[in-house]
Amino acid sequence: MKITLTLNGSKVTHDVEPRETLADFVRDRCGLTATHLGCEHGACGACTVVLDGEVTRACLMLAVMCDGRTVETLEGFRNHPAMEVIRKHFHECHGLQCGFCTPGMLLMARDILARKPGCDADTVRYELSGQICRCTGYSGIVKSIVSAGQELAGKAPAKA
Amino acid sequence: MKSAPFDYVRPESVAEASALLAQDGVTTAAIAGGQSLIPMLSLRAAQADLLVDVSRLDELKAVRETPQALHIGALTTHAAIEDGKIPDPFNGLMRRVASTISYRAVRNHGTIGGSVALADPAADWPGCLMALGATVHIAGPGGTRQQPVVDFVKGLYETTLASGEIVIGFDVPRPTSPLCWGFAKVVRKSGAFANSIAIVVAPGKGGPITAVLSAAGPRPIALANAARALGNGAMSDDTLRTAIAADLKADLPGADAYEQRLHTATVLRAAREMQATS
């Protein structure tokens, strides 16, 4: 089936199989490999992308269902102001170890801080419960998101 | 974790979708948010020859208020309910329930209609809509019909939906006075499939109390003894525990000692929360 969608601001058209997930579409058809595939059944959050402005698991969405819609992968957030702040805090607070879960963590962090600006660590932990870090580096990740949230909300960043 | 091949079609109307779903000799499935169906296809726990995408049908998106009820379109997402994007005549109950379903990325796409039509025993909406006395609206090859959710959900992944039928939405009766409710859920981790879900509602002070337990048996269970005890003003843990034990004995005879403790705990927590707000 031929589909056309807006991917990171550009129109793309491809012929896809109906069973092809959005995750396979962005990685294999479009070469955008920031979207990682962990579990492929919605449990791990590594394949998180943004569909029509909403965080989405790319393994739980068929590419054909995205025909005519707008998709953003982590590559599309390179110059995004909030994402620059979030990236900086992931760097400073040791928010990644092996890096496999990081693309999903960054996109989810942006979504959490957009919906719940300046939220506390308990809220971040609840909201992050669908993102799995197999290195178990959660304390650094939570710290990164909380301190990025404070900077974005105009508060002084918390002491590490 | 890749699905077997299937065909895909996106009809423009409910009638067209219904005709596609009712085809003979083809295994069809309606897909809305796909947040349960896609992983089931990927794990090859479900198979289909043809997916009929109903996710862009406006008739399934309608949300309407009448003096008697709130109509919630089948395509309303858990996130829309969580965020209060539809009216909330239920004093926050549906918002609370929605906020505990799976994870935000899943709530952004998963729909209330899909949840009830799938009838997963661990789902939140079948039990919640039963407790609220909701009616499901269905369209099919033979026209439209309505049925109380309590009769619609028959068992494990089993409803009264016939070939070619589609859930259009739900009519949820408006409480006559502010709804008093309690909700308790036990999950191994936030967002995982539930092990026990209890909802207790009373439509205002002194109203008839309904208690529903989900994720315990193949379908949600209405707890008649617990509801009666609460209606009689039972306050002591012992009285309530005795009533819950009678319900579990009658409706969940296979429950082991752990399950009995677990379900008793969720029902007690929900009952206490309901009493605290009434």
Short mmCIF file of C-alpha atoms in Angstrom, two decimals:
data_model
loop_
_atom_site.label_atom_id
_atom_site.label_comp_id
_atom_site.label_asym_id
_atom_site.label_seq_id
_atom_site.Cartn_x
_atom_site.Cartn_y
_atom_site.Cartn_z
CA MET A 1 0.00 0.00 0.00
CA LYS A 2 1.27 3.46 -0.84
CA ILE A 3 1.28 5.87 2.12
CA THR A 4 2.33 9.49 2.46
CA LEU A 5 3.08 11.11 5.79
CA THR A 6 5.01 14.03 7.22
CA LEU A 7 8.16 12.73 8.88
CA ASN A 8 10.30 15.22 10.82
CA GLY A 9 8.85 18.02 8.71
CA SER A 10 9.28 16.42 5.27
CA LYS A 11 6.69 14.63 3.18
CA VAL A 12 7.65 11.01 2.56
CA THR A 13 5.89 8.44 0.37
CA HIS A 14 6.58 4.72 0.50
CA ASP A 15 4.99 1.48 -0.53
CA VAL A 16 4.51 -0.57 2.65
CA GLU A 17 3.13 -3.92 3.71
CA PRO A 18 0.05 -3.56 5.93
CA ARG A 19 1.74 -5.52 8.73
CA GLU A 20 4.74 -3.16 8.83
CA THR A 21 4.91 -1.27 12.12
CA LEU A 22 5.74 2.42 12.28
CA ALA A 23 8.98 1.41 14.05
CA ASP A 24 10.13 -0.77 11.15
CA PHE A 25 8.98 1.94 8.75
CA VAL A 26 11.11 4.73 10.25
CA ARG A 27 14.14 2.48 10.75
CA ASP A 28 14.21 0.31 7.65
CA ARG A 29 12.44 2.44 5.03
CA CYS A 30 13.58 5.86 6.19
CA GLY A 31 16.92 5.06 7.82
CA LEU A 32 16.06 6.85 11.05
CA THR A 33 17.66 4.59 13.61
CA ALA A 34 17.27 6.69 16.76
CA THR A 35 14.01 4.79 17.23
CA HIS A 36 15.13 1.59 18.95
CA LEU A 37 13.30 -1.71 19.03
CA GLY A 38 13.42 -3.52 22.35
CA CYS A 39 10.43 -5.72 23.08
CA GLU A 40 8.27 -5.07 19.99
CA HIS A 41 5.09 -5.57 22.02
CA GLY A 42 4.60 -2.31 23.88
CA ALA A 43 6.33 -3.13 27.15
CA CYS A 44 9.67 -1.29 26.99
CA GLY A 45 9.17 2.16 25.43
CA ALA A 46 12.46 2.18 23.48
CA CYS A 47 10.58 2.83 20.21
CA THR A 48 8.75 5.94 21.45
CA VAL A 49 7.99 8.49 18.71
CA VAL A 50 5.55 11.41 18.44
CA LEU A 51 2.45 10.96 16.25
CA ASP A 52 0.26 14.03 15.67
CA GLY A 53 1.86 15.59 18.75
CA GLU A 54 1.26 12.61 21.05
CA VAL A 55 3.90 10.21 22.38
CA THR A 56 3.36 6.85 20.73
CA ARG A 57 4.95 3.41 20.77
CA ALA A 58 6.04 2.91 17.19
CA CYS A 59 5.84 -0.88 17.63
CA LEU A 60 2.13 -0.55 18.49
CA MET A 61 1.23 1.45 15.40
CA LEU A 62 1.00 0.24 11.82
CA ALA A 63 2.65 2.44 9.21
CA VAL A 64 -0.54 2.26 7.11
CA MET A 65 -2.48 3.80 10.01
CA CYS A 66 -0.19 6.85 9.83
CA ASP A 67 -1.11 7.69 6.23
CA GLY A 68 -1.67 11.46 6.02
CA ARG A 69 -0.49 12.05 9.59
CA THR A 70 2.55 13.70 11.17
CA VAL A 71 5.35 11.67 12.75
CA GLU A 72 8.40 12.97 14.60
CA THR A 73 11.28 10.76 15.69
CA LEU A 74 14.09 11.81 18.01
CA GLU A 75 16.07 13.00 14.95
CA GLY A 76 13.36 15.64 14.47
CA PHE A 77 14.11 17.17 17.88
CA ARG A 78 17.75 18.03 17.20
CA ASN A 79 17.17 21.79 17.49
CA HIS A 80 14.12 21.67 19.73
CA PRO A 81 14.68 24.17 22.60
CA ALA A 82 13.21 22.02 25.41
CA MET A 83 15.01 18.94 24.12
CA GLU A 84 18.33 20.82 24.23
CA VAL A 85 17.74 21.48 27.94
CA ILE A 86 16.69 17.87 28.57
CA ARG A 87 19.78 16.54 26.74
CA LYS A 88 22.04 18.79 28.79
CA HIS A 89 20.59 17.47 32.06
CA PHE A 90 20.85 13.84 30.89
CA HIS A 91 24.52 14.59 30.29
CA GLU A 92 25.09 16.32 33.63
CA CYS A 93 23.06 13.94 35.81
CA HIS A 94 24.34 10.73 34.25
CA GLY A 95 20.96 9.98 32.66
CA LEU A 96 22.27 7.24 30.42
CA GLN A 97 24.56 4.27 30.58
CA CYS A 98 24.45 2.01 27.51
CA GLY A 99 22.12 4.42 25.73
CA PHE A 100 19.70 1.90 24.27
CA CYS A 101 16.62 3.24 26.09
CA THR A 102 17.76 6.87 25.81
CA PRO A 103 15.84 7.95 22.67
CA GLY A 104 12.58 6.78 24.27
CA MET A 105 13.55 8.33 27.61
CA LEU A 106 14.28 11.72 25.96
CA LEU A 107 10.98 11.82 24.06
CA MET A 108 9.04 10.68 27.10
CA ALA A 109 10.85 13.24 29.27
CA ARG A 110 9.76 16.00 26.91
CA ASP A 111 6.15 14.76 27.04
CA ILE A 112 6.13 14.50 30.85
CA LEU A 113 7.56 18.01 31.26
CA ALA A 114 5.10 19.43 28.72
CA ARG A 115 2.11 17.91 30.54
CA LYS A 116 3.40 18.33 34.10
CA PRO A 117 5.85 21.27 34.12
CA GLY A 118 8.33 21.23 36.99
CA CYS A 119 6.96 17.97 38.41
CA ASP A 120 8.61 16.13 41.31
CA ALA A 121 10.55 12.85 41.28
CA ASP A 122 7.56 10.71 42.33
CA THR A 123 5.52 12.00 39.39
CA VAL A 124 8.43 11.41 37.01
CA ARG A 125 8.80 7.84 38.28
CA TYR A 126 5.08 7.10 37.79
CA GLU A 127 5.02 8.67 34.33
CA LEU A 128 8.19 6.83 33.37
CA SER A 129 6.87 3.42 34.42
CA GLY A 130 6.44 2.37 30.79
CA GLN A 131 10.08 3.05 29.86
CA ILE A 132 12.49 0.26 30.71
CA CYS A 133 16.21 0.85 31.26
CA ARG A 134 17.91 -2.52 31.26
CA CYS A 135 21.00 -0.99 32.89
CA THR A 136 18.59 -0.02 35.71
CA GLY A 137 19.94 3.52 35.60
CA TYR A 138 16.65 4.99 36.75
CA SER A 139 17.94 7.25 39.51
CA GLY A 140 20.11 9.18 37.05
CA ILE A 141 17.28 9.35 34.52
CA VAL A 142 14.76 10.60 37.07
CA LYS A 143 17.24 13.16 38.39
CA SER A 144 17.89 14.38 34.83
CA ILE A 145 14.20 14.87 34.10
CA VAL A 146 13.43 16.56 37.43
CA SER A 147 16.32 19.02 37.04
CA ALA A 148 15.52 19.68 33.36
CA GLY A 149 11.93 20.33 34.46
CA GLN A 150 13.11 22.86 37.03
CA GLU A 151 15.20 24.72 34.49
CA LEU A 152 12.38 24.71 31.94
CA ALA A 153 9.90 25.91 34.58
CA GLY A 154 12.28 28.74 35.45
CA LYS A 155 13.34 27.38 38.83
CA ALA A 156 16.93 26.92 39.91
CA PRO A 157 18.16 23.43 39.02
CA ALA A 158 18.29 21.09 42.02
CA LYS A 159 21.64 20.15 43.45
CA ALA A 160 22.68 16.76 42.10
CA MET B 1 7.57 -10.23 17.05
CA LYS B 2 6.38 -9.55 13.52
CA SER B 3 2.76 -10.15 12.56
CA ALA B 4 1.81 -12.68 9.93
CA PRO B 5 0.69 -10.90 6.74
CA PHE B 6 -2.80 -9.42 6.57
CA ASP B 7 -4.73 -7.03 4.37
CA TYR B 8 -5.81 -3.61 5.53
CA VAL B 9 -8.69 -1.37 4.57
CA ARG B 10 -9.90 1.98 5.88
CA PRO B 11 -13.63 2.36 5.17
CA GLU B 12 -15.37 5.74 5.05
CA SER B 13 -18.56 4.84 6.89
CA VAL B 14 -19.89 2.54 9.60
CA ALA B 15 -22.06 0.72 7.04
CA GLU B 16 -19.05 0.06 4.82
CA ALA B 17 -16.96 -1.09 7.82
CA SER B 18 -19.73 -3.39 8.94
CA ALA B 19 -20.05 -5.00 5.49
CA LEU B 20 -16.27 -5.52 5.32
CA LEU B 21 -16.20 -7.11 8.78
CA ALA B 22 -19.09 -9.45 7.97
CA GLN B 23 -17.48 -11.08 4.90
CA ASP B 24 -17.76 -14.85 4.74
CA GLY B 25 -14.63 -16.97 4.67
CA VAL B 26 -12.33 -14.16 5.80
CA THR B 27 -11.09 -13.69 9.37
CA THR B 28 -11.64 -9.99 9.99
CA ALA B 29 -10.89 -7.71 12.91
CA ALA B 30 -11.79 -4.10 13.54
CA ILE B 31 -8.83 -1.95 14.59
CA ALA B 32 -9.21 1.38 16.41
CA GLY B 33 -6.23 2.35 18.60
CA GLY B 34 -4.63 -1.04 18.06
CA GLN B 35 -2.88 -0.92 21.43
CA SER B 36 -4.03 -4.46 22.30
CA LEU B 37 -4.64 -5.89 18.83
CA ILE B 38 -1.24 -4.96 17.33
CA PRO B 39 0.83 -6.65 20.08
CA MET B 40 -1.51 -9.66 19.93
CA LEU B 41 -0.92 -9.87 16.16
CA SER B 42 2.84 -9.37 16.64
CA LEU B 43 2.98 -12.13 19.24
CA ARG B 44 0.78 -14.18 16.90
CA ALA B 45 -1.69 -14.67 19.72
CA ALA B 46 -4.30 -13.32 17.27
CA GLN B 47 -4.48 -13.73 13.50
CA ALA B 48 -6.52 -11.90 10.91
CA ASP B 49 -6.80 -11.97 7.13
CA LEU B 50 -8.16 -8.43 7.03
CA LEU B 51 -7.93 -5.48 9.41
CA VAL B 52 -10.74 -2.96 9.07
CA ASP B 53 -9.49 0.39 10.39
CA VAL B 54 -12.42 2.18 12.08
CA SER B 55 -10.19 4.81 13.72
CA ARG B 56 -11.24 7.69 11.44
CA LEU B 57 -15.02 7.18 11.52
CA ASP B 58 -16.63 10.37 12.88
CA GLU B 59 -19.74 8.50 14.06
CA LEU B 60 -17.53 6.74 16.62
CA LYS B 61 -16.03 10.00 17.92
CA ALA B 62 -19.22 11.76 19.08
CA VAL B 63 -19.42 12.89 22.69
CA ARG B 64 -22.85 14.28 23.67
CA GLU B 65 -24.45 15.36 26.91
CA THR B 66 -28.15 14.99 27.60
CA PRO B 67 -29.95 15.66 30.89
CA GLN B 68 -30.06 11.90 31.49
CA ALA B 69 -26.71 10.63 30.22
CA LEU B 70 -23.29 11.26 28.76
CA HIS B 71 -22.71 9.59 25.40
CA ILE B 72 -19.04 8.64 24.96
CA GLY B 73 -17.96 7.75 21.41
CA ALA B 74 -16.14 4.44 21.11
CA LEU B 75 -12.99 6.15 19.77
CA THR B 76 -12.56 8.34 22.87
CA THR B 77 -9.04 7.64 24.10
CA HIS B 78 -8.03 6.92 27.68
CA ALA B 79 -5.81 10.03 27.55
CA ALA B 80 -8.76 12.25 26.50
CA ILE B 81 -10.71 10.99 29.52
CA GLU B 82 -7.66 11.33 31.81
CA ASP B 83 -7.13 14.94 30.71
CA GLY B 84 -10.79 15.89 31.19
CA LYS B 85 -11.31 16.56 27.48
CA ILE B 86 -14.79 15.07 27.71
CA PRO B 87 -17.39 16.14 30.32
CA ASP B 88 -17.04 14.48 33.72
CA PRO B 89 -20.40 14.07 35.47
CA PHE B 90 -18.89 11.26 37.57
CA ASN B 91 -16.96 13.34 40.06
CA GLY B 92 -13.58 12.31 38.69
CA LEU B 93 -14.08 8.52 38.70
CA MET B 94 -13.50 7.98 34.97
CA ARG B 95 -10.53 10.38 34.96
CA ARG B 96 -8.93 8.46 37.81
CA VAL B 97 -9.56 5.09 36.17
CA ALA B 98 -8.19 6.33 32.82
CA SER B 99 -5.01 7.67 34.42
CA THR B 100 -4.06 4.20 35.67
CA ILE B 101 -4.45 2.36 32.34
CA SER B 102 -1.15 1.13 30.92
CA TYR B 103 1.26 3.97 29.99
CA ARG B 104 0.68 7.44 28.57
CA ALA B 105 1.89 6.50 25.08
CA VAL B 106 -0.67 3.68 25.07
CA ARG B 107 -3.41 5.86 26.59
CA ASN B 108 -2.90 8.34 23.73
CA HIS B 109 -4.26 5.76 21.27
CA GLY B 110 -6.14 3.07 23.20
CA THR B 111 -9.90 3.62 23.10
CA ILE B 112 -12.77 2.95 25.48
CA GLY B 113 -14.70 1.13 22.76
CA GLY B 114 -11.78 -1.12 21.93
CA SER B 115 -11.25 -1.94 25.59
CA VAL B 116 -14.85 -3.06 26.08
CA ALA B 117 -15.09 -4.86 22.72
CA LEU B 118 -11.93 -6.86 23.49
CA ALA B 119 -13.21 -7.75 26.99
CA ASP B 120 -9.79 -8.53 28.42
CA PRO B 121 -10.47 -9.70 31.99
CA ALA B 122 -7.79 -7.31 33.32
CA ALA B 123 -9.28 -4.27 31.53
CA ASP B 124 -10.57 -1.30 33.49
CA TRP B 125 -13.49 -0.01 31.41
CA PRO B 126 -15.81 -3.04 31.35
CA GLY B 127 -16.02 -3.08 35.16
CA CYS B 128 -16.16 0.71 35.46
CA LEU B 129 -18.98 1.01 32.91
CA MET B 130 -20.83 -1.85 34.59
CA ALA B 131 -20.57 -0.05 37.94
CA LEU B 132 -21.93 3.13 36.30
CA GLY B 133 -24.84 1.27 34.70
CA ALA B 134 -23.76 2.13 31.13
CA THR B 135 -25.35 0.91 27.92
CA VAL B 136 -23.35 0.05 24.80
CA HIS B 137 -24.52 1.19 21.32
CA ILE B 138 -23.77 -1.22 18.51
CA ALA B 139 -24.16 -0.94 14.74
CA GLY B 140 -24.20 -3.94 12.46
CA PRO B 141 -25.55 -5.38 9.24
CA GLY B 142 -29.01 -5.65 10.82
CA GLY B 143 -29.12 -2.03 12.03
CA THR B 144 -28.34 -0.69 15.48
CA ARG B 145 -28.97 -2.11 18.92
CA GLN B 146 -28.28 -1.23 22.55
CA GLN B 147 -27.40 -3.45 25.47
CA PRO B 148 -26.37 -2.90 29.10
CA VAL B 149 -22.58 -3.38 29.40
CA VAL B 150 -23.25 -5.92 32.15
CA ASP B 151 -24.97 -8.18 29.60
CA PHE B 152 -22.63 -7.29 26.71
CA VAL B 153 -19.47 -8.65 28.37
CA LYS B 154 -19.99 -12.40 28.59
CA GLY B 155 -16.61 -13.85 29.55
CA LEU B 156 -12.93 -14.11 28.73
CA TYR B 157 -12.50 -11.96 25.57
CA GLU B 158 -16.15 -12.75 24.86
CA THR B 159 -18.98 -10.29 24.15
CA THR B 160 -22.31 -10.45 22.36
CA LEU B 161 -20.78 -8.71 19.28
CA ALA B 162 -21.86 -10.65 16.21
CA SER B 163 -20.14 -10.78 12.81
CA GLY B 164 -20.05 -7.32 11.24
CA GLU B 165 -21.04 -5.50 14.44
CA ILE B 166 -19.12 -2.45 15.69
CA VAL B 167 -19.25 -0.66 19.05
CA ILE B 168 -20.38 2.93 18.40
CA GLY B 169 -20.23 4.26 21.94
CA PHE B 170 -21.72 4.21 25.41
CA ASP B 171 -24.53 5.98 27.21
CA VAL B 172 -23.51 6.47 30.82
CA PRO B 173 -26.39 7.62 33.05
CA ARG B 174 -25.80 10.90 34.84
CA PRO B 175 -25.83 10.47 38.64
CA THR B 176 -28.74 12.28 40.32
CA SER B 177 -26.39 13.81 42.90
CA PRO B 178 -22.59 14.02 43.06
CA LEU B 179 -21.21 10.51 42.65
CA CYS B 180 -19.46 8.99 45.64
CA TRP B 181 -16.91 6.44 44.53
CA GLY B 182 -13.86 4.43 45.48
CA PHE B 183 -11.34 2.80 43.17
CA ALA B 184 -8.53 0.43 44.10
CA LYS B 185 -6.23 -1.49 41.83
CA VAL B 186 -3.33 -3.83 42.46
CA VAL B 187 -0.69 -4.19 39.74
CA ARG B 188 2.84 -5.61 39.98
CA LYS B 189 4.13 -2.36 38.49
CA SER B 190 2.36 0.84 37.44
CA GLY B 191 0.74 0.28 34.06
CA ALA B 192 1.04 -3.51 34.04
CA PHE B 193 -1.96 -5.80 33.64
CA ALA B 194 -4.01 -5.64 36.83
CA ASN B 195 -4.26 -8.45 39.36
CA SER B 196 -7.34 -6.97 41.01
CA ILE B 197 -9.52 -3.90 40.42
CA ALA B 198 -12.40 -2.84 42.68
CA ILE B 199 -14.85 -0.03 42.03
CA VAL B 200 -17.55 0.98 44.51
CA VAL B 201 -20.03 3.70 43.56
CA ALA B 202 -23.00 5.34 45.21
CA PRO B 203 -24.94 7.91 43.17
CA GLY B 204 -25.16 10.43 46.01
CA LYS B 205 -25.82 10.05 49.72
CA GLY B 206 -27.99 7.02 50.45
CA GLY B 207 -28.17 5.98 46.80
CA PRO B 208 -28.03 2.31 45.83
CA ILE B 209 -24.44 1.10 46.07
CA THR B 210 -22.75 -0.96 43.35
CA ALA B 211 -19.48 -2.83 43.87
CA VAL B 212 -17.67 -4.42 40.92
CA LEU B 213 -14.52 -6.54 41.01
CA SER B 214 -12.43 -6.91 37.82
CA ALA B 215 -9.28 -8.82 36.87
CA ALA B 216 -10.37 -11.57 39.25
CA GLY B 217 -12.44 -13.86 37.05
CA PRO B 218 -13.07 -14.15 33.31
CA ARG B 219 -15.41 -11.14 33.45
CA PRO B 220 -16.15 -8.38 35.99
CA ILE B 221 -18.18 -9.54 38.96
CA ALA B 222 -20.92 -7.51 40.70
CA LEU B 223 -20.50 -8.02 44.44
CA ALA B 224 -24.07 -8.22 45.76
CA ASN B 225 -23.30 -8.99 49.40
CA ALA B 226 -20.66 -6.29 49.75
CA ALA B 227 -22.94 -3.73 48.11
CA ARG B 228 -25.81 -4.67 50.45
CA ALA B 229 -23.60 -4.47 53.54
CA LEU B 230 -22.31 -1.04 52.48
CA GLY B 231 -25.89 0.07 51.75
CA ASN B 232 -26.87 -0.96 55.27
CA GLY B 233 -24.16 1.35 56.57
CA ALA B 234 -21.63 -1.37 57.44
CA MET B 235 -18.56 0.34 58.81
CA SER B 236 -16.55 -2.34 60.57
CA ASP B 237 -13.89 -4.23 58.65
CA ASP B 238 -15.23 -7.52 59.99
CA THR B 239 -18.75 -6.99 58.65
CA LEU B 240 -17.39 -5.99 55.25
CA ARG B 241 -14.89 -8.85 55.14
CA THR B 242 -17.69 -11.34 55.85
CA ALA B 243 -19.80 -9.87 53.04
CA ILE B 244 -16.87 -9.87 50.58
CA ALA B 245 -16.05 -13.47 51.55
CA ALA B 246 -19.64 -14.49 50.73
CA ASP B 247 -19.35 -12.81 47.31
CA LEU B 248 -16.02 -14.46 46.55
CA LYS B 249 -17.35 -17.85 47.63
CA ALA B 250 -20.35 -17.48 45.34
CA ASP B 251 -18.74 -15.85 42.31
CA LEU B 252 -15.08 -16.89 42.48
CA PRO B 253 -15.08 -20.34 44.07
CA GLY B 254 -11.67 -21.20 42.61
CA ALA B 255 -9.86 -18.31 44.33
CA ASP B 256 -6.93 -19.46 46.45
CA ALA B 257 -5.97 -17.97 49.81
CA TYR B 258 -3.75 -15.28 48.23
CA GLU B 259 -6.40 -14.25 45.70
CA GLN B 260 -9.03 -14.05 48.44
CA ARG B 261 -6.80 -11.73 50.49
CA LEU B 262 -5.90 -9.68 47.40
CA HIS B 263 -9.49 -9.15 46.22
CA THR B 264 -10.73 -8.53 49.77
CA ALA B 265 -8.06 -5.84 50.14
CA THR B 266 -8.98 -4.00 46.91
CA VAL B 267 -12.71 -4.10 47.67
CA LEU B 268 -12.09 -2.84 51.22
CA ARG B 269 -9.85 -0.02 49.97
CA ALA B 270 -12.43 1.03 47.37
CA ALA B 271 -15.22 0.88 49.95
CA ARG B 272 -13.24 3.00 52.42
CA GLU B 273 -12.45 5.57 49.73
CA MET B 274 -16.13 5.71 48.74
CA GLN B 275 -17.19 6.15 52.38
CA ALA B 276 -14.60 8.89 52.90
CA THR B 277 -16.13 10.95 50.08
CA SER B 278 -19.80 10.36 51.00
#
